[in-house]
Each structure stands twice: as C-alpha cells, then as structure tokens.
Amino acid sequence: MRGLKDEENVTEATADRSPVPPVRPQPVDATADARRIAVIACVLLVTLRLFIGWQLAYEGFWKVSTLDTNRPWTSEGYLKNAQGPFRNAFRNMTGDPDDRTWLDYDSVNAKWNARYVAFDEFYQLSDQQKRQLNVLFEGPPDFRAELDEFPEGAKVPENLANFVEFNPQTQRIIVDGKRHLTQKEKLELLALVDDVLKDEQGALREPPEMNDGENYTNWELARKYSEAIERVFQRATRLSYRERLDVATRIDPEAPRIVFGGFKGTIGDKYTPIDSYYSTLLEEYEEARATAETDYQREHAETLYGEIVELKNALVGPVKALDAQLTEDMYGILTPEQRAKGPLPHPWDTVRIADTLTITGLCTLGTLLLIGFLTRFAAAMAGVMVLGFYLAWPPWPGVIEAPGPDHSLVVNKNLIEVMALFALAALPTGRWFGVDGLLVASWHRMMGRRNRVAAENAVPAAPAKSSAAKPSAAKPVAVKSEPTATKSAKDAPSNTYAVAEK
C-alpha cells in the first residue's frame, strides 16, 4: 500500500511539471495609456499642445502677411547677430554679416540696377513710368521755374551761364539737372535785381504804386524773377537717389567722416575716417571674442560689440533708410492693377531659402499641432526647429547676452519650448484630442468590420476521416493479459506511471 501511495505522489508532481504555454505580449492600446494617466494631466498636456501650436501658427501666418508689403519679414538681421559656437555658420548665410557692402557705392548701385531691371520686367512698366523711374534714379534732366520775362538789363553771370539760362520761348528759367545750385550761386542770381528791390542799406524797398508806370513794371519783374529763382533753387537742391547715395558713401577719403560726437574717429595718433574705424573695430572684436578666456576679456568683447552695433547703425542706417525710401517711391508710380501683382519677388539666395523654410515650418507644424494630426511627428520637428532658434544665440557662459529685458543662463524660453515639444512628441496627445484619434478609431472600426465579414464568409472545415475506416495491413500485436480480470480505479495511475517508466 505504501508503494502505491508513493507512486501516486510522484505522478501528481509530474503532472504539475507539465509545460506552460508562453504568455504573448498584448498590443499597446492608446486608450489604455490614457486611462493610466490622470484626466487632468491629459487635459493639461493637450492644452499645452494647443497653446504651442497656436503660438507657432500665428507667428508663421503673421510673417506671411508681411510678404505682401514693401517691407517683408526676413531673418537676415537675426542671422547676422547670431552668437555662440554656430555663429559663423549662421552669419555666413547672409553673405554680408557686417553690412560692409552698404558702405560701398558700387555694391549698392549694382543692387539698384538689378532691382530696376527686375521691377520693369515684373510690372511691365509703360514708357511714362520708365521716365518717372529714371527721374527717381538719375534725377530730372533739368530744373525749371516759370518766368514770363527776364528783368531788363539783367544778365546771368559768366560763371553760371554754362548751366543756368532763361528760355523766352518756353518762359522758363532752367538749371542743368546735373548741377545743383548752391546757396552762394542763388545769392549771385538774386543780386541781379538788388538795385530794384533793395535800398542802399540792403533792406527791401516799399513796392511802388501801380500807377507809377515804369517803376512799378520793373519792380514787378524783379519780384517775379526773385520768386522764380527761389523756386528753381528749391527744386535744384533735390538730389536723385544715385546722388544721395554718392553723398552717403563716396566722400573725400582724406576727410574724416564724423557721424556723431560719440566717436572721435581716432586710432592712435593718426586721424582715420570713421568707416575705416568701423573696419578696425570689427577686426579687434573678432580677435577679442576668439581669445577671451577670463571674465574681464569677455566684458571687453561685449563692450566692443556694443560700440560696433551703435556705429554700424550710424553708418549703415542712413543708407538702408535711403534704400527703403527708394523702394517705396518705386511702388508709388505703379497703377492699382500693377500693385495687385504683389511685391517684387526677392531673388532666391540663402536668406530667402531660410525665410521660406522658417515660415513654412511655423505655419505647417503649428497647424498640425492645433488640429492634432501627425502630432508626434509635428512636435518633434517643431522641437528641432526651435532648437535652431536657441542655438543661434544661446545664453551660454562666455556668449554675449542677447539684448532685451530677459536674462538667462543656459536655459531660456526657447529651450523650455524645445523640451515641451519633445515631451509632447513622446505622448499620444493627438489620439486623446485631435485628428489622430479620429483616424485611429476609424481604422479600428474598419478592421473590426472586416474581421466580422471574414468570419461570416468563412467555409467550415471538412471533418477528418476516422482511422478505423481504413483497414490496417499491419500485423496485430498480441497483448499480454493481466492475472486479474479487473483493476481498481486506484491502481490506474500507478500502472500509467509504470508504463512511463518503461
């Protein structure tokens, strides 16, 4: 009896050791993830996504709205002021990071010539508009003022006769457009009638009576002549844009170019033009920035940078303002139909490519975050884009602090936004609230419907044929009978174990 009980225990232990089928991992369900996170956390994360998407989209579409104006948005200034380890890469994208070409007459003039040709081709200017455009660039061929009759006995001085004349047929006093009357030359022309209009002390005479015959006639002619000289002087003092550019950029290289009193324009003991002083400051700053190791050296580099920015604004600012005014006057000669074509396209250079990519990225990624479509991809790409903004001027030790009221060290608003976007890229917020959730739900419904239809249309498998139906050709095996005709149910497990042992 004891042996039978031992066999039963061994049999039960063996049954417990039977192989267990492996547990298959279940597919991740986004709704299950959402249930594991508090509802308020889901709401706040979705709100964060919507806020960032709104900020990016609004910024992008605002930049798009400026493209139809005479002053479209550009990233050129941001790239030129880049600092940090990627400074040269960002600045070199502009081609002229220090705006030195704006101080060169030939460079600006070549830019204006290209704009003139592109403006004419894009808007298909009429002959009259072309003449108006030429007047803007070159100035009028002459300056005129109405004058019925030249004063009797008066004659233009010989030193002015080569560019000042009176035409009795057109009744105009004419000044050559390539010459501009100076104050001294105006006074010489006015002096021709001083004896009629002024007394011996130089004071203006009282006008004679109208019935005073010849005296009144001479006085009236002298008065009209003086008014005509004043008018033609005012017109002749107006410079064309090329002449104004020449004044702003081409000066006597031996003369100092003093813009304002804050800069003395001196280097050592030698008096130097201020534009050369600007170039020298740039070289000193680049050297100071590259070799700065101590706090004092970094502060010195920041001081140089501030002086450079101020000096550049004083030098380049007037030329850029002149360029902007020329652009505005050029658009002023267009008809409403021509203006409807929009602003003149900017040439495809590195800056325009960067502007286009920035505007497209802001509008597209911001919109995707708002509607919750491709949310993780949009958040990741937006994080990479904002990271580029951060690297353009990072608040790192040793890097000049960006101007503005904010003060940061390593972490600023851009970096915080980058981390928030990367966190959103790791969460299925679009499935919680957005187009992504609608698409996933539609996909599940479609797949469930397809599985049900497939199950309904499935053909049941044919039943397997019994092996007893086929006669076996094998030779029957003799089975040795046991001494007892019947066995108890208690002996069955023991015999099974014995067979297994054999």
C-alpha atoms as one frame of an Amber mdcrd trajectory, in Angstrom:
protein
   0.000   0.000   0.000   2.789   2.409   0.828   4.357   1.799  -2.571   1.135
   2.636  -4.318   0.844   5.927  -2.386   4.415   6.918  -3.340   3.635   6.232
  -6.977   0.546   8.444  -6.738   2.571  11.346  -5.253   5.204  11.063  -7.971
   2.500  11.050 -10.641   0.904  14.244  -9.225   4.290  16.016  -9.095   4.980
  15.057 -12.679   1.606  16.444 -13.720   2.491  19.764 -12.048   5.672  19.994
 -14.118   3.786  19.981 -17.441   4.944  22.771 -19.841   3.071  26.085 -19.534
   2.306  27.919 -22.806   4.198  31.292 -23.078   2.258  34.489 -22.467   2.147
  36.640 -25.609   2.520  40.422 -25.147  -0.695  42.252 -25.817  -0.692  45.184
 -28.291  -0.390  48.611 -26.721  -3.685  50.411 -26.603  -3.545  54.224 -26.603
  -6.786  54.442 -24.692  -5.310  52.195 -22.001  -2.346  54.592 -21.749  -4.751
  57.463 -21.358  -6.569  55.642 -18.559  -3.301  55.178 -16.699  -2.730  58.977
 -16.728  -4.888  61.276 -14.673  -7.601  63.028 -16.662  -6.398  66.460 -15.555
  -2.881  65.607 -16.789  -4.282  64.649 -20.204  -6.251  67.904 -20.374  -3.199
  69.977 -19.444  -0.963  68.200 -21.957  -3.485  68.733 -24.749  -3.822  72.386
 -23.707  -0.048  72.775 -23.786  -0.003  71.339 -27.310  -2.742  73.718 -28.443
  -1.003  76.757 -26.934   2.341  75.971 -28.565   0.634  75.181 -31.861  -1.249
  78.493 -31.744   1.933  80.436 -30.994   3.853  78.815 -33.865   0.992  79.092
 -36.366   0.229  82.738 -35.536   3.888  83.677 -35.828   4.115  81.960 -39.193
   0.930  83.455 -40.670   1.900  86.927 -39.414   5.140  86.625 -41.343   3.150
  85.532 -44.389   1.008  88.690 -44.122   4.111  90.878 -44.340   5.165  89.306
 -47.641   2.584  91.420 -49.488   4.055  94.669 -48.156   7.051  96.706 -49.242
   8.941  95.528 -46.162   8.515  91.750 -45.927   9.810  89.893 -42.904  13.291
  88.451 -43.205  15.578  86.521 -40.903  18.625  88.399 -42.165  19.020  90.579
 -39.066  18.601  87.601 -36.715  21.213  85.605 -38.621  23.691  88.494 -38.707
  23.515  88.930 -34.934  23.990  85.235 -34.184  26.377  84.351 -31.360  27.694
  81.171 -29.807  29.546  78.213 -31.348  27.451  78.262 -34.549  27.902  81.994
 -35.049  29.894  81.838 -38.268  27.568  79.267 -39.846  24.504  81.431 -39.264
  26.178  84.723 -40.165  27.718  83.443 -43.378  24.258  82.555 -44.633  23.649
  86.283 -45.211  26.706  86.789 -47.383  27.479  90.165 -45.760  27.165  89.742
 -41.991  28.782  93.078 -41.117  26.904  95.170 -43.748  30.129  96.425 -45.275
  28.676  96.400 -48.796  26.162  99.044 -47.710  29.083 101.443 -47.312  30.320
 100.814 -50.862  28.748 102.912 -53.632  29.428 100.395 -56.410  27.849  97.492
 -54.483  24.656  99.382 -53.642  24.451 100.872 -57.130  24.740  97.397 -58.692
  21.947  96.199 -56.420  19.772  99.121 -57.518  20.469  98.446 -61.203  19.362
  94.820 -60.798  16.231  95.979 -58.974  15.452  98.470 -61.761  15.576  95.727
 -64.425  13.561  93.255 -62.337  10.993  95.944 -61.475  10.493  96.813 -65.140
  10.159  93.174 -66.224   7.847  92.137 -63.393   5.364  95.030 -63.632   5.656
  95.705 -67.397   6.129  99.459 -66.981   4.832 101.907 -69.547   7.091 104.482
 -71.210   5.835 107.189 -68.879   6.507 105.020 -65.830  10.009 104.292 -67.102
  10.655 108.026 -67.368   9.392 108.513 -63.821  11.636 105.690 -62.656  14.625
 107.278 -64.405  13.879 110.556 -62.648  13.943 108.746 -59.311  17.321 107.148
 -60.024  19.055 109.822 -62.093  17.054 112.954 -61.379  15.337 115.200 -63.965
  17.315 116.439 -66.999  16.874 119.999 -65.700  15.155 122.067 -63.038  12.684
 124.724 -64.213  10.586 127.550 -62.870   8.063 129.749 -64.685   9.235 133.257
 -65.554   7.378 135.391 -68.099  10.228 137.792 -68.777  13.822 138.203 -67.692
  14.480 141.554 -65.955  15.604 144.219 -68.393  19.320 144.807 -68.287  19.975
 141.721 -66.124  22.371 139.037 -67.367  23.335 135.662 -65.943  26.906 135.786
 -64.550  29.514 134.133 -66.747  30.473 131.568 -64.095  26.839 130.364 -64.019
  25.957 130.743 -67.687  27.071 127.208 -68.585  24.238 125.621 -66.529  21.704
 128.444 -65.881  19.680 130.035 -68.701  16.384 131.745 -69.486  14.313 130.422
 -72.389  11.937 133.151 -73.666  10.017 130.684 -75.898   9.011 128.396 -73.012
   9.158 131.275 -70.490  11.203 129.208 -68.070  14.396 129.733 -66.161  16.343
 126.461 -66.453  19.116 124.908 -64.370  21.013 121.874 -65.684  19.890 118.709
 -63.905  23.465 117.529 -63.398  24.252 120.679 -61.461  22.637 121.839 -58.262
  22.548 125.454 -57.210  24.385 126.244 -54.045  23.339 128.953 -51.634  26.138
 131.155 -52.904  25.081 130.714 -56.535  21.484 131.531 -55.651  22.583 134.766
 -53.998  24.559 135.701 -57.124  21.425 135.306 -59.251  19.302 137.278 -56.803
  21.865 140.068 -56.745  20.961 140.898 -60.364  17.823 142.715 -59.168  19.044
 144.027 -55.806  19.125 147.593 -57.076  15.382 147.365 -57.854  14.184 145.516
 -54.761  16.598 146.805 -52.114  17.816 150.160 -50.946  21.409 151.148 -50.287
  21.318 149.586 -46.808  20.141 146.243 -48.253  16.610 146.485 -46.908  13.625
 145.725 -49.125  12.041 148.759 -50.762   8.387 149.540 -50.442   6.524 148.460
 -53.596   5.702 151.448 -55.826   2.151 152.376 -56.721   0.549 150.543 -59.608
   0.095 153.815 -61.484   3.800 154.536 -61.182   4.358 153.261 -64.686   7.876
 152.048 -65.420   8.990 151.855 -61.778   6.120 149.528 -60.924   6.771 147.393
 -64.026  10.475 146.973 -63.204   9.673 146.194 -59.561   7.093 143.591 -60.553
   9.528 141.911 -62.978  12.228 141.841 -60.282   9.801 140.368 -57.752   8.694
 137.584 -60.123  12.322 136.923 -61.033  13.280 136.540 -57.343  10.387 134.149
 -56.725  11.378 132.086 -59.795  14.986 131.849 -58.562  13.766 130.698 -55.139
  11.561 128.028 -56.722  14.234 126.710 -59.052  16.706 126.699 -56.155  14.352
 124.561 -54.069  13.937 122.131 -56.960  17.612 122.104 -57.832  18.579 121.195
 -54.294  16.693 117.900 -54.573  19.157 115.124 -55.241  18.388 111.988 -57.169
  18.769 108.692 -55.359  22.097 107.978 -57.002  23.357 111.405 -55.997  22.142
 110.925 -52.457  23.842 107.523 -52.386  27.030 109.186 -53.578  26.814 111.695
 -50.748  26.206 108.908 -48.223  29.028 106.620 -49.379  31.511 108.482 -51.564
  33.412 111.150 -49.724  36.880 112.535 -49.786  38.987 109.682 -48.374  41.281
 112.225 -46.757  38.430 113.851 -44.858  37.209 112.385 -41.554  33.689 111.002
 -41.676  32.207 112.079 -38.373  28.678 110.769 -37.862  28.094 111.809 -34.266
  30.189 113.082 -31.407  30.359 109.798 -29.510  33.117 108.572 -31.843  36.232
 110.648 -32.271  37.402 108.651 -35.253  40.958 108.444 -33.984  43.163 105.372
 -33.843  46.415 106.019 -32.055  47.878 109.330 -33.189  46.551 109.111 -36.735
  43.233 110.635 -37.717  41.215 107.995 -39.573  37.871 108.165 -41.419  35.092
 106.707 -39.331  34.260 103.939 -41.823  37.853 102.738 -41.524  37.401 102.988
 -37.777  34.423 100.649 -38.141  36.525  98.084 -40.002  39.227  98.294 -37.372
  36.702  97.780 -34.586  35.384  94.671 -36.342  38.859  93.185 -36.502  39.512
  93.991 -32.833  36.210  92.443 -31.784  36.749  89.200 -33.717  40.176  88.823
 -32.128  38.855  89.656 -28.644  35.954  87.226 -28.970  38.174  84.384 -30.183
  40.799  84.815 -27.450  38.530  85.719 -24.486  39.147  83.389 -21.539  38.579
  85.498 -18.435  35.504  87.470 -17.381  37.348  90.721 -17.982  38.207  89.725
 -21.538  34.620  88.711 -22.207  33.357  92.046 -20.848  35.822  93.841 -23.102
  34.494  91.893 -26.110  30.915  92.786 -25.154  31.885  96.463 -24.927  33.414
  96.327 -28.387  30.325  94.592 -29.733  28.032  97.288 -28.346  30.171 100.007
 -29.895  30.172  98.175 -33.228  26.375  97.879 -33.252  25.964 101.567 -32.469
  28.496 102.598 -35.068  27.011 100.298 -37.704  23.566 101.779 -37.139  25.004
 105.269 -37.579  26.876 104.366 -40.758  24.609 101.847 -42.451  21.291 103.118
 -41.110  21.039 106.164 -43.415  21.933 104.086 -46.491  19.369 101.417 -45.611
  16.764 104.111 -44.969  17.574 105.580 -48.385  17.132 102.155 -49.964  13.775
 101.658 -48.232  12.585 105.099 -49.346  13.603 104.346 -52.937  11.597 101.113
 -52.825   8.553 102.970 -51.518   8.817 105.638 -54.236   9.194 102.966 -56.909
   5.939 101.351 -55.827   4.346 104.804 -55.835   4.492 105.014 -59.643   2.538
 101.769 -60.117  -1.120 101.573 -61.056  -3.614  99.697 -58.819  -3.615  96.821
 -61.312   0.166  96.540 -61.134   0.179  96.703 -57.340  -2.278  93.812 -57.287
   0.539  91.574 -58.550   2.179  91.894 -55.145   5.684  92.967 -54.181   8.710
  92.322 -56.342   9.966  88.771 -55.646  13.223  88.620 -53.765  15.981  86.676
 -55.552  16.493  83.091 -54.389  19.546  83.448 -52.196  20.453  81.756 -48.919
  18.456  84.239 -46.837  15.286  83.776 -48.878  15.602  79.986 -48.627  15.986
  80.290 -44.848  12.987  82.646 -44.685  10.832  80.288 -46.744  11.762  77.253
 -44.661  11.099  79.137 -41.419   7.701  80.462 -42.491   6.649  77.099 -43.946
   7.764  75.256 -40.820   5.955  77.633 -38.454   2.674  77.563 -40.394   2.656
  73.823 -41.143   3.856  72.471 -37.812   1.763  74.925 -35.813  -1.369  73.928
 -37.738  -0.641  70.206 -37.299  -0.279  70.678 -33.543  -3.536  72.628 -33.393
  -5.636  70.012 -35.206  -3.790  67.055 -33.680  -2.725  65.436 -36.947   0.627
  63.615 -37.096   1.057  65.083 -33.648   4.205  63.291 -32.566   5.988  63.991
 -35.842   4.915  67.656 -35.781   6.048  68.096 -32.166   9.437  66.504 -32.861
  10.050  68.610 -35.985   8.912  71.788 -34.214  11.321  70.984 -31.385  14.185
  70.679 -33.862  13.217  73.992 -35.484  13.005  75.899 -32.193  16.294  74.289
 -31.161  17.831  76.039 -34.175  16.480  79.356 -32.857  18.064  78.563 -29.498
  21.456  77.720 -30.989  21.530  80.970 -32.990  22.055  82.910 -29.740  22.341
  80.519 -26.759  22.619  82.004 -23.246  25.819  80.114 -22.514  28.707  81.285
 -20.355  31.128  83.312 -22.445  28.481  84.233 -25.055  27.378  87.855 -25.308
  23.989  88.291 -23.678  21.129  88.910 -26.083  19.601  92.410 -25.878  16.253
  92.713 -24.154  14.674  92.614 -20.710  15.173  88.851 -20.257  18.269  87.427
 -18.576  19.031  83.716 -18.848  21.824  81.278 -18.201  21.826  78.104 -20.347
  18.021  77.803 -20.116  15.789  80.355 -21.819  12.270  80.413 -23.274  13.344
  78.710 -26.489  14.958  75.779 -24.689  11.915  75.360 -22.445   9.710  75.235
 -25.525  12.061  72.672 -27.094  11.749  70.366 -24.081   7.971  70.794 -24.011
   7.742  69.859 -27.701   9.918  66.786 -27.246   7.735  65.739 -24.296   4.630
  66.089 -26.486   6.365  64.003 -29.143   6.576  61.153 -26.601   2.847  61.209
 -25.778  -0.183  60.374 -27.952  -1.974  63.681 -27.295  -3.347  63.628 -30.833
  -5.244  60.423 -30.012  -6.667  61.972 -26.878  -7.932  65.052 -28.714  -7.333
  65.557 -32.395  -7.499  64.135 -35.880  -5.159  61.292 -34.902  -7.793  59.943
 -32.509 -10.489  60.056 -35.192  -8.266  58.238 -37.674  -7.314  55.512 -35.172
 -10.942  54.996 -34.167 -11.979  54.786 -37.831  -9.206  52.293 -38.519 -10.257
  50.055 -35.632 -13.897  50.134 -36.723 -12.926  49.296 -40.290 -10.676  46.416
 -39.234 -13.326  45.060 -36.851 -15.946  45.149 -39.583 -13.587  43.383 -41.971
 -12.851  40.646 -39.425 -16.562  40.069 -38.806 -17.282  39.791 -42.514 -14.387
  37.381 -42.953 -15.666  35.218 -40.091 -19.163  35.116 -41.534 -17.961  34.189
 -45.013 -15.506  31.544 -43.822 -16.207  27.927 -45.141 -16.340  25.333 -42.292
 -13.544  22.745 -42.457 -14.418  19.188 -43.569 -14.439  16.625 -40.679 -11.416
  14.359 -40.531 -11.996  10.709 -41.542 -11.693   8.078 -38.847  -8.691   5.815
 -39.000 -10.978   2.807 -38.312 -12.465   3.198 -41.787  -9.230   2.094 -43.372
  -8.168  -1.457 -42.793  -4.718  -1.697 -41.400  -2.302  -4.036 -43.081  -0.141
  -4.192 -40.032   0.148  -7.439 -38.159  -1.889  -7.445 -34.950   0.108  -7.206
 -31.785  -0.618  -9.651 -29.013  -1.317  -8.085 -25.675  -0.402  -9.977 -22.571
  -3.337 -10.236 -20.250  -3.038  -9.415 -16.583  -3.689 -12.057 -13.958  -6.737
 -10.209 -12.663  -9.671  -9.509 -14.933 -10.394  -6.047 -13.465  -8.388  -3.275
 -11.849  -9.473  -0.736  -9.389  -9.528   2.901 -10.212  -6.917   3.357  -7.532
  -4.391   1.197  -9.443  -4.773   3.083 -12.785  -2.366   5.961 -12.063   0.178
   3.513 -10.736   0.094   1.458 -13.956   0.338   4.637 -16.024   3.442   5.686
 -14.153   4.895   2.207 -14.577   4.378   2.405 -18.348   6.050   5.764 -18.396
   8.993   4.390 -16.508   9.374   1.522 -19.012
